[in-house]
Amino acid sequence: MYQILHKEKLGPDIYMYRFRAPDVARNRKPGQFVIVRIAENGERIPITITDVDTDEGSITLIVQAVGKTTLQMAQMKEGDFIPTITGPLGEPTRIEKVGRVLCVGGGIGIAPLFPVAEGMKDIGNHVTSILGARSSNLLILIERMREVSHELIVTTDDGTEGEKGLVTDVIRELVGKGKVYDLCIAMGPPIMMKFVCVLTKELNIPTIVSLNPIMVDGTGMCGCCRVTVGDEIKFACVDGPEFDGHKVDFDELMARLAIYKAEEKEALEYYYSKAGCRLDSTLEGGSR
Ligand code: FAD
Ligand code: FES
Ligand code: MG
């Protein structure tokens, strides 16, 4: 059993959890994730390990409630226990000295980006981070990302914080001013990663993305997390989740992510009726 040591709300439907999980904390490397089960008969959901504290034996997960299981998790309190945290899983990020690195994070994607930016800076790269969200209340970890970046630029779609616009506008602006980057690492919604990759391909900047297909076992056995990268079929849970963004078939990824929409909606509606709580985004003044 894994105990919630600390829980904090970071924004609408966005929660940070610190779980006691000493073995995971000891073995985790940046870029890896865990599969969590919050109830004995519950489904398995993959969540990236944002941070670890090996002295405390804890891991930090940042989870955006978007459906039944993540909303049920949001109802849990400090001191509660969950039955399963499996991991660390996935191939770690290749932390190498390459020179000037552009770290691009969108929304909840800033959570997995943090340990990668930290690792890239620690090894001696120059890190420029561009963080974007639809609105200021959906921006997370800004101060922590500032600590692990030489330069940090914030954008929001509605202009409520930082520059108004998209992360791709900022990349174009920086390169237009003569800045040169050896590598781009993009993490966020698939549509954001797709358009970052279209741009960085045009600008000739090698780009790594972290893919988030539906996962079940997380160990390469079920085939659920199948993605197409170039002319190869890969399983994101064991071959990834990070891949060469210029080769990823994002349209297929997005289509596969939507396969169970009807069942997910039904499960959420049923949970609403049973638990008497709702996603913030569905309430008046909600953000999504
Ligand atoms: P549902 O209503 O069941 O689903 C909502 C949407 O989430 C679906 O339409 C689908 O696109 C996606 N989804 C549903 N089930 C799964 C599943 N088993 N695996 C993957 N996606 C699913 N989210 C975070 O908030 N923080 C993270 O750090 C994070 N890291 C991730 C790392 C990896 C490697 C992957 C693959 C996903 C990660 N996610 C993360 C996404 C998270 O797993 C989903 O949001 C979650 O599973 C949704 O569950 P639900 O029951 O609440 O929503
Ligand atoms: Fe089953 Fe990747 S989640 S093969
Ligand atoms: Mg679900």
Short mmCIF file of N, CA and C and ligand atoms in Angstrom, two decimals, residues 13-15 31-35 43-50 60-72 89 108-109 111-112 210-216 224-225 236-237 240-241 253-254 256-261 263-265 267-268 279, ligand 1:
data_model
loop_
_atom_site.label_atom_id
_atom_site.label_comp_id
_atom_site.label_asym_id
_atom_site.label_seq_id
_atom_site.Cartn_x
_atom_site.Cartn_y
_atom_site.Cartn_z
N ASP A 13 -8.64 21.50 -11.32
CA ASP A 13 -8.48 20.08 -11.65
C ASP A 13 -7.03 19.59 -11.65
N ILE A 14 -6.08 20.39 -11.16
CA ILE A 14 -4.67 19.95 -11.19
C ILE A 14 -4.17 19.77 -9.75
N TYR A 15 -3.70 18.56 -9.45
CA TYR A 15 -3.26 18.23 -8.08
C TYR A 15 -1.85 17.67 -8.09
N GLY A 31 12.22 11.16 -17.04
CA GLY A 31 11.52 10.64 -18.22
C GLY A 31 10.70 9.41 -17.92
N GLN A 32 10.87 8.81 -16.74
CA GLN A 32 10.15 7.57 -16.45
C GLN A 32 8.80 7.84 -15.78
N PHE A 33 7.95 6.82 -15.82
CA PHE A 33 6.59 6.98 -15.28
C PHE A 33 6.24 5.78 -14.41
N VAL A 34 5.10 5.89 -13.73
CA VAL A 34 4.58 4.77 -12.95
C VAL A 34 3.17 4.45 -13.47
N ILE A 35 2.71 3.24 -13.19
CA ILE A 35 1.29 2.90 -13.42
C ILE A 35 0.65 2.82 -12.05
N GLU A 43 -9.02 0.86 -12.54
CA GLU A 43 -8.19 0.72 -13.75
C GLU A 43 -6.77 1.23 -13.47
N ARG A 44 -5.88 0.91 -14.40
CA ARG A 44 -4.47 1.29 -14.26
C ARG A 44 -4.24 2.54 -15.09
N ILE A 45 -3.63 3.58 -14.50
CA ILE A 45 -3.34 4.79 -15.29
C ILE A 45 -1.85 5.15 -15.18
N PRO A 46 -1.25 5.51 -16.33
CA PRO A 46 0.16 5.91 -16.31
C PRO A 46 0.33 7.38 -15.92
N ILE A 47 1.27 7.66 -15.05
CA ILE A 47 1.56 9.04 -14.62
C ILE A 47 3.08 9.21 -14.53
N THR A 48 3.59 10.30 -15.07
CA THR A 48 5.03 10.57 -15.05
C THR A 48 5.49 10.93 -13.63
N ILE A 49 6.69 10.51 -13.29
CA ILE A 49 7.27 10.88 -11.99
C ILE A 49 7.91 12.26 -12.18
N THR A 50 7.30 13.28 -11.55
CA THR A 50 7.83 14.64 -11.73
C THR A 50 9.08 14.86 -10.91
N THR A 60 6.87 12.43 -6.42
CA THR A 60 5.85 13.46 -6.67
C THR A 60 5.19 13.21 -8.01
N LEU A 61 3.87 13.17 -8.01
CA LEU A 61 3.09 13.03 -9.24
C LEU A 61 2.20 14.27 -9.36
N ILE A 62 2.08 14.80 -10.56
CA ILE A 62 1.15 15.91 -10.79
C ILE A 62 0.09 15.42 -11.76
N VAL A 63 -1.15 15.44 -11.34
CA VAL A 63 -2.20 14.80 -12.12
C VAL A 63 -3.32 15.78 -12.42
N GLN A 64 -3.68 15.87 -13.68
CA GLN A 64 -4.83 16.68 -14.08
C GLN A 64 -6.05 15.77 -14.13
N ALA A 65 -7.07 16.10 -13.35
CA ALA A 65 -8.30 15.31 -13.39
C ALA A 65 -9.02 15.60 -14.70
N VAL A 66 -9.18 14.53 -15.50
CA VAL A 66 -9.83 14.69 -16.81
C VAL A 66 -10.97 13.69 -16.99
N GLY A 67 -11.06 12.70 -16.11
CA GLY A 67 -12.07 11.65 -16.28
C GLY A 67 -12.30 10.96 -14.96
N LYS A 68 -12.89 9.77 -15.01
CA LYS A 68 -13.36 9.10 -13.79
C LYS A 68 -12.23 8.80 -12.81
N THR A 69 -11.16 8.16 -13.26
CA THR A 69 -10.14 7.72 -12.31
C THR A 69 -9.36 8.90 -11.72
N THR A 70 -9.01 9.86 -12.57
CA THR A 70 -8.25 11.01 -12.06
C THR A 70 -9.12 11.90 -11.17
N LEU A 71 -10.45 11.93 -11.42
CA LEU A 71 -11.34 12.69 -10.53
C LEU A 71 -11.48 11.96 -9.19
N GLN A 72 -11.56 10.63 -9.25
CA GLN A 72 -11.65 9.84 -8.01
C GLN A 72 -10.38 10.03 -7.19
N LEU A 89 8.83 2.87 -14.88
CA LEU A 89 8.64 2.22 -16.17
C LEU A 89 9.12 3.15 -17.29
N ILE A 108 -0.34 20.41 -18.62
CA ILE A 108 0.12 19.38 -17.68
C ILE A 108 1.46 18.77 -18.16
N GLY A 109 1.81 18.98 -19.41
CA GLY A 109 3.10 18.51 -19.96
C GLY A 109 4.30 19.16 -19.29
N ALA A 111 4.75 19.13 -16.19
CA ALA A 111 5.13 18.21 -15.09
C ALA A 111 6.20 17.21 -15.54
N PRO A 112 6.01 16.48 -16.66
CA PRO A 112 7.08 15.58 -17.10
C PRO A 112 8.32 16.31 -17.62
N SER A 210 7.45 13.38 -25.82
CA SER A 210 7.05 12.31 -24.90
C SER A 210 5.60 11.97 -25.21
N LEU A 211 5.36 10.73 -25.65
CA LEU A 211 4.01 10.36 -26.11
C LEU A 211 3.16 9.78 -24.99
N ASN A 212 1.86 10.02 -25.08
CA ASN A 212 0.93 9.64 -24.00
C ASN A 212 -0.22 8.77 -24.50
N PRO A 213 0.06 7.70 -25.27
CA PRO A 213 -1.05 6.86 -25.74
C PRO A 213 -1.69 6.13 -24.57
N ILE A 214 -2.86 5.57 -24.79
CA ILE A 214 -3.52 4.77 -23.74
C ILE A 214 -2.64 3.57 -23.42
N MET A 215 -2.41 3.36 -22.12
CA MET A 215 -1.59 2.23 -21.67
C MET A 215 -2.40 1.38 -20.71
N VAL A 216 -2.12 0.08 -20.70
CA VAL A 216 -2.79 -0.81 -19.76
C VAL A 216 -1.76 -1.46 -18.84
N CYS A 224 -1.54 -2.00 -26.39
CA CYS A 224 -2.47 -0.87 -26.38
C CYS A 224 -1.77 0.45 -26.74
N CYS A 225 -0.51 0.59 -26.35
CA CYS A 225 0.18 1.87 -26.50
C CYS A 225 0.95 1.96 -27.82
N ALA A 236 4.96 2.45 -26.78
CA ALA A 236 5.47 3.63 -26.04
C ALA A 236 5.92 3.27 -24.63
N CYS A 237 5.29 2.24 -24.01
CA CYS A 237 5.62 1.95 -22.61
C CYS A 237 7.02 1.37 -22.44
N GLY A 240 9.51 3.74 -25.45
CA GLY A 240 9.43 5.18 -25.19
C GLY A 240 9.35 5.43 -23.71
N PRO A 241 8.64 6.48 -23.27
CA PRO A 241 7.66 7.24 -24.07
C PRO A 241 8.27 8.31 -24.97
N LEU A 253 -1.92 8.86 -33.34
CA LEU A 253 -1.92 8.91 -31.88
C LEU A 253 -3.21 9.55 -31.37
N MET A 254 -3.59 10.68 -31.96
CA MET A 254 -4.80 11.39 -31.49
C MET A 254 -6.06 10.56 -31.75
N ARG A 256 -6.24 7.28 -31.86
CA ARG A 256 -6.26 6.15 -30.90
C ARG A 256 -6.62 6.62 -29.49
N LEU A 257 -6.21 7.85 -29.12
CA LEU A 257 -6.54 8.37 -27.79
C LEU A 257 -8.05 8.58 -27.62
N ALA A 258 -8.75 8.72 -28.76
CA ALA A 258 -10.19 9.01 -28.70
C ALA A 258 -11.06 7.76 -28.83
N ILE A 259 -10.44 6.58 -28.94
CA ILE A 259 -11.19 5.34 -29.23
C ILE A 259 -12.30 5.05 -28.21
N TYR A 260 -12.02 5.31 -26.92
CA TYR A 260 -12.98 4.92 -25.87
C TYR A 260 -13.76 6.10 -25.30
N LYS A 261 -13.86 7.19 -26.07
CA LYS A 261 -14.52 8.42 -25.57
C LYS A 261 -15.92 8.14 -25.01
N GLU A 263 -17.27 5.34 -23.78
CA GLU A 263 -17.21 4.59 -22.51
C GLU A 263 -16.68 5.47 -21.38
N GLU A 264 -15.67 6.33 -21.70
CA GLU A 264 -15.10 7.22 -20.67
C GLU A 264 -16.14 8.22 -20.18
N LYS A 265 -16.97 8.71 -21.12
CA LYS A 265 -18.03 9.67 -20.75
C LYS A 265 -19.05 8.99 -19.85
N ALA A 267 -18.58 6.36 -17.91
CA ALA A 267 -17.98 6.07 -16.60
C ALA A 267 -17.95 7.34 -15.73
N LEU A 268 -17.66 8.49 -16.35
CA LEU A 268 -17.59 9.75 -15.60
C LEU A 268 -18.98 10.17 -15.13
N LEU A 279 -15.84 17.53 -12.15
CA LEU A 279 -14.60 18.20 -12.57
C LEU A 279 -14.82 19.71 -12.46
P1 FAD B 1 -10.72 8.90 -18.85
O1 FAD B 1 -12.02 9.60 -18.96
O2 FAD B 1 -10.69 7.41 -18.71
O3 FAD B 1 -9.85 9.29 -20.12
C1 FAD B 1 -9.66 10.63 -20.54
C2 FAD B 1 -8.61 10.60 -21.66
O4 FAD B 1 -7.36 10.20 -21.09
C3 FAD B 1 -8.92 9.54 -22.73
O5 FAD B 1 -9.74 10.07 -23.76
C4 FAD B 1 -7.57 9.14 -23.20
O6 FAD B 1 -7.12 10.07 -24.17
C5 FAD B 1 -6.70 9.26 -21.95
N1 FAD B 1 -6.60 7.98 -21.22
C6 FAD B 1 -7.60 7.25 -20.68
N2 FAD B 1 -7.14 6.11 -20.13
C7 FAD B 1 -5.79 6.14 -20.30
C8 FAD B 1 -4.75 5.23 -19.98
N3 FAD B 1 -4.98 4.07 -19.36
N4 FAD B 1 -3.49 5.56 -20.35
C9 FAD B 1 -3.22 6.73 -20.96
N5 FAD B 1 -4.18 7.62 -21.31
C10 FAD B 1 -5.44 7.32 -20.99
N6 FAD B 1 -1.57 12.71 -16.89
C11 FAD B 1 -1.32 13.60 -15.91
O7 FAD B 1 -2.22 14.29 -15.45
N7 FAD B 1 -0.06 13.73 -15.39
C12 FAD B 1 1.00 13.00 -15.83
O8 FAD B 1 2.14 13.14 -15.33
C13 FAD B 1 0.75 12.04 -16.87
N8 FAD B 1 1.75 11.28 -17.33
C14 FAD B 1 1.49 10.35 -18.30
C15 FAD B 1 2.54 9.57 -18.76
C16 FAD B 1 2.34 8.62 -19.74
C17 FAD B 1 3.50 7.77 -20.19
C18 FAD B 1 1.05 8.48 -20.32
C19 FAD B 1 0.84 7.46 -21.40
C20 FAD B 1 -0.03 9.26 -19.88
C21 FAD B 1 0.19 10.20 -18.87
N9 FAD B 1 -0.86 11.00 -18.37
C22 FAD B 1 -0.59 11.93 -17.38
C23 FAD B 1 -2.25 10.87 -18.87
C24 FAD B 1 -3.12 10.06 -17.88
O9 FAD B 1 -2.68 8.72 -17.84
C25 FAD B 1 -4.61 10.11 -18.31
O10 FAD B 1 -5.06 11.44 -18.23
C26 FAD B 1 -5.48 9.24 -17.40
O11 FAD B 1 -5.22 7.88 -17.68
C27 FAD B 1 -6.96 9.54 -17.60
O12 FAD B 1 -7.73 8.65 -16.81
P2 FAD B 1 -9.24 8.96 -16.40
O13 FAD B 1 -9.90 7.67 -16.07
O14 FAD B 1 -9.30 10.01 -15.37
O15 FAD B 1 -9.88 9.60 -17.70
#
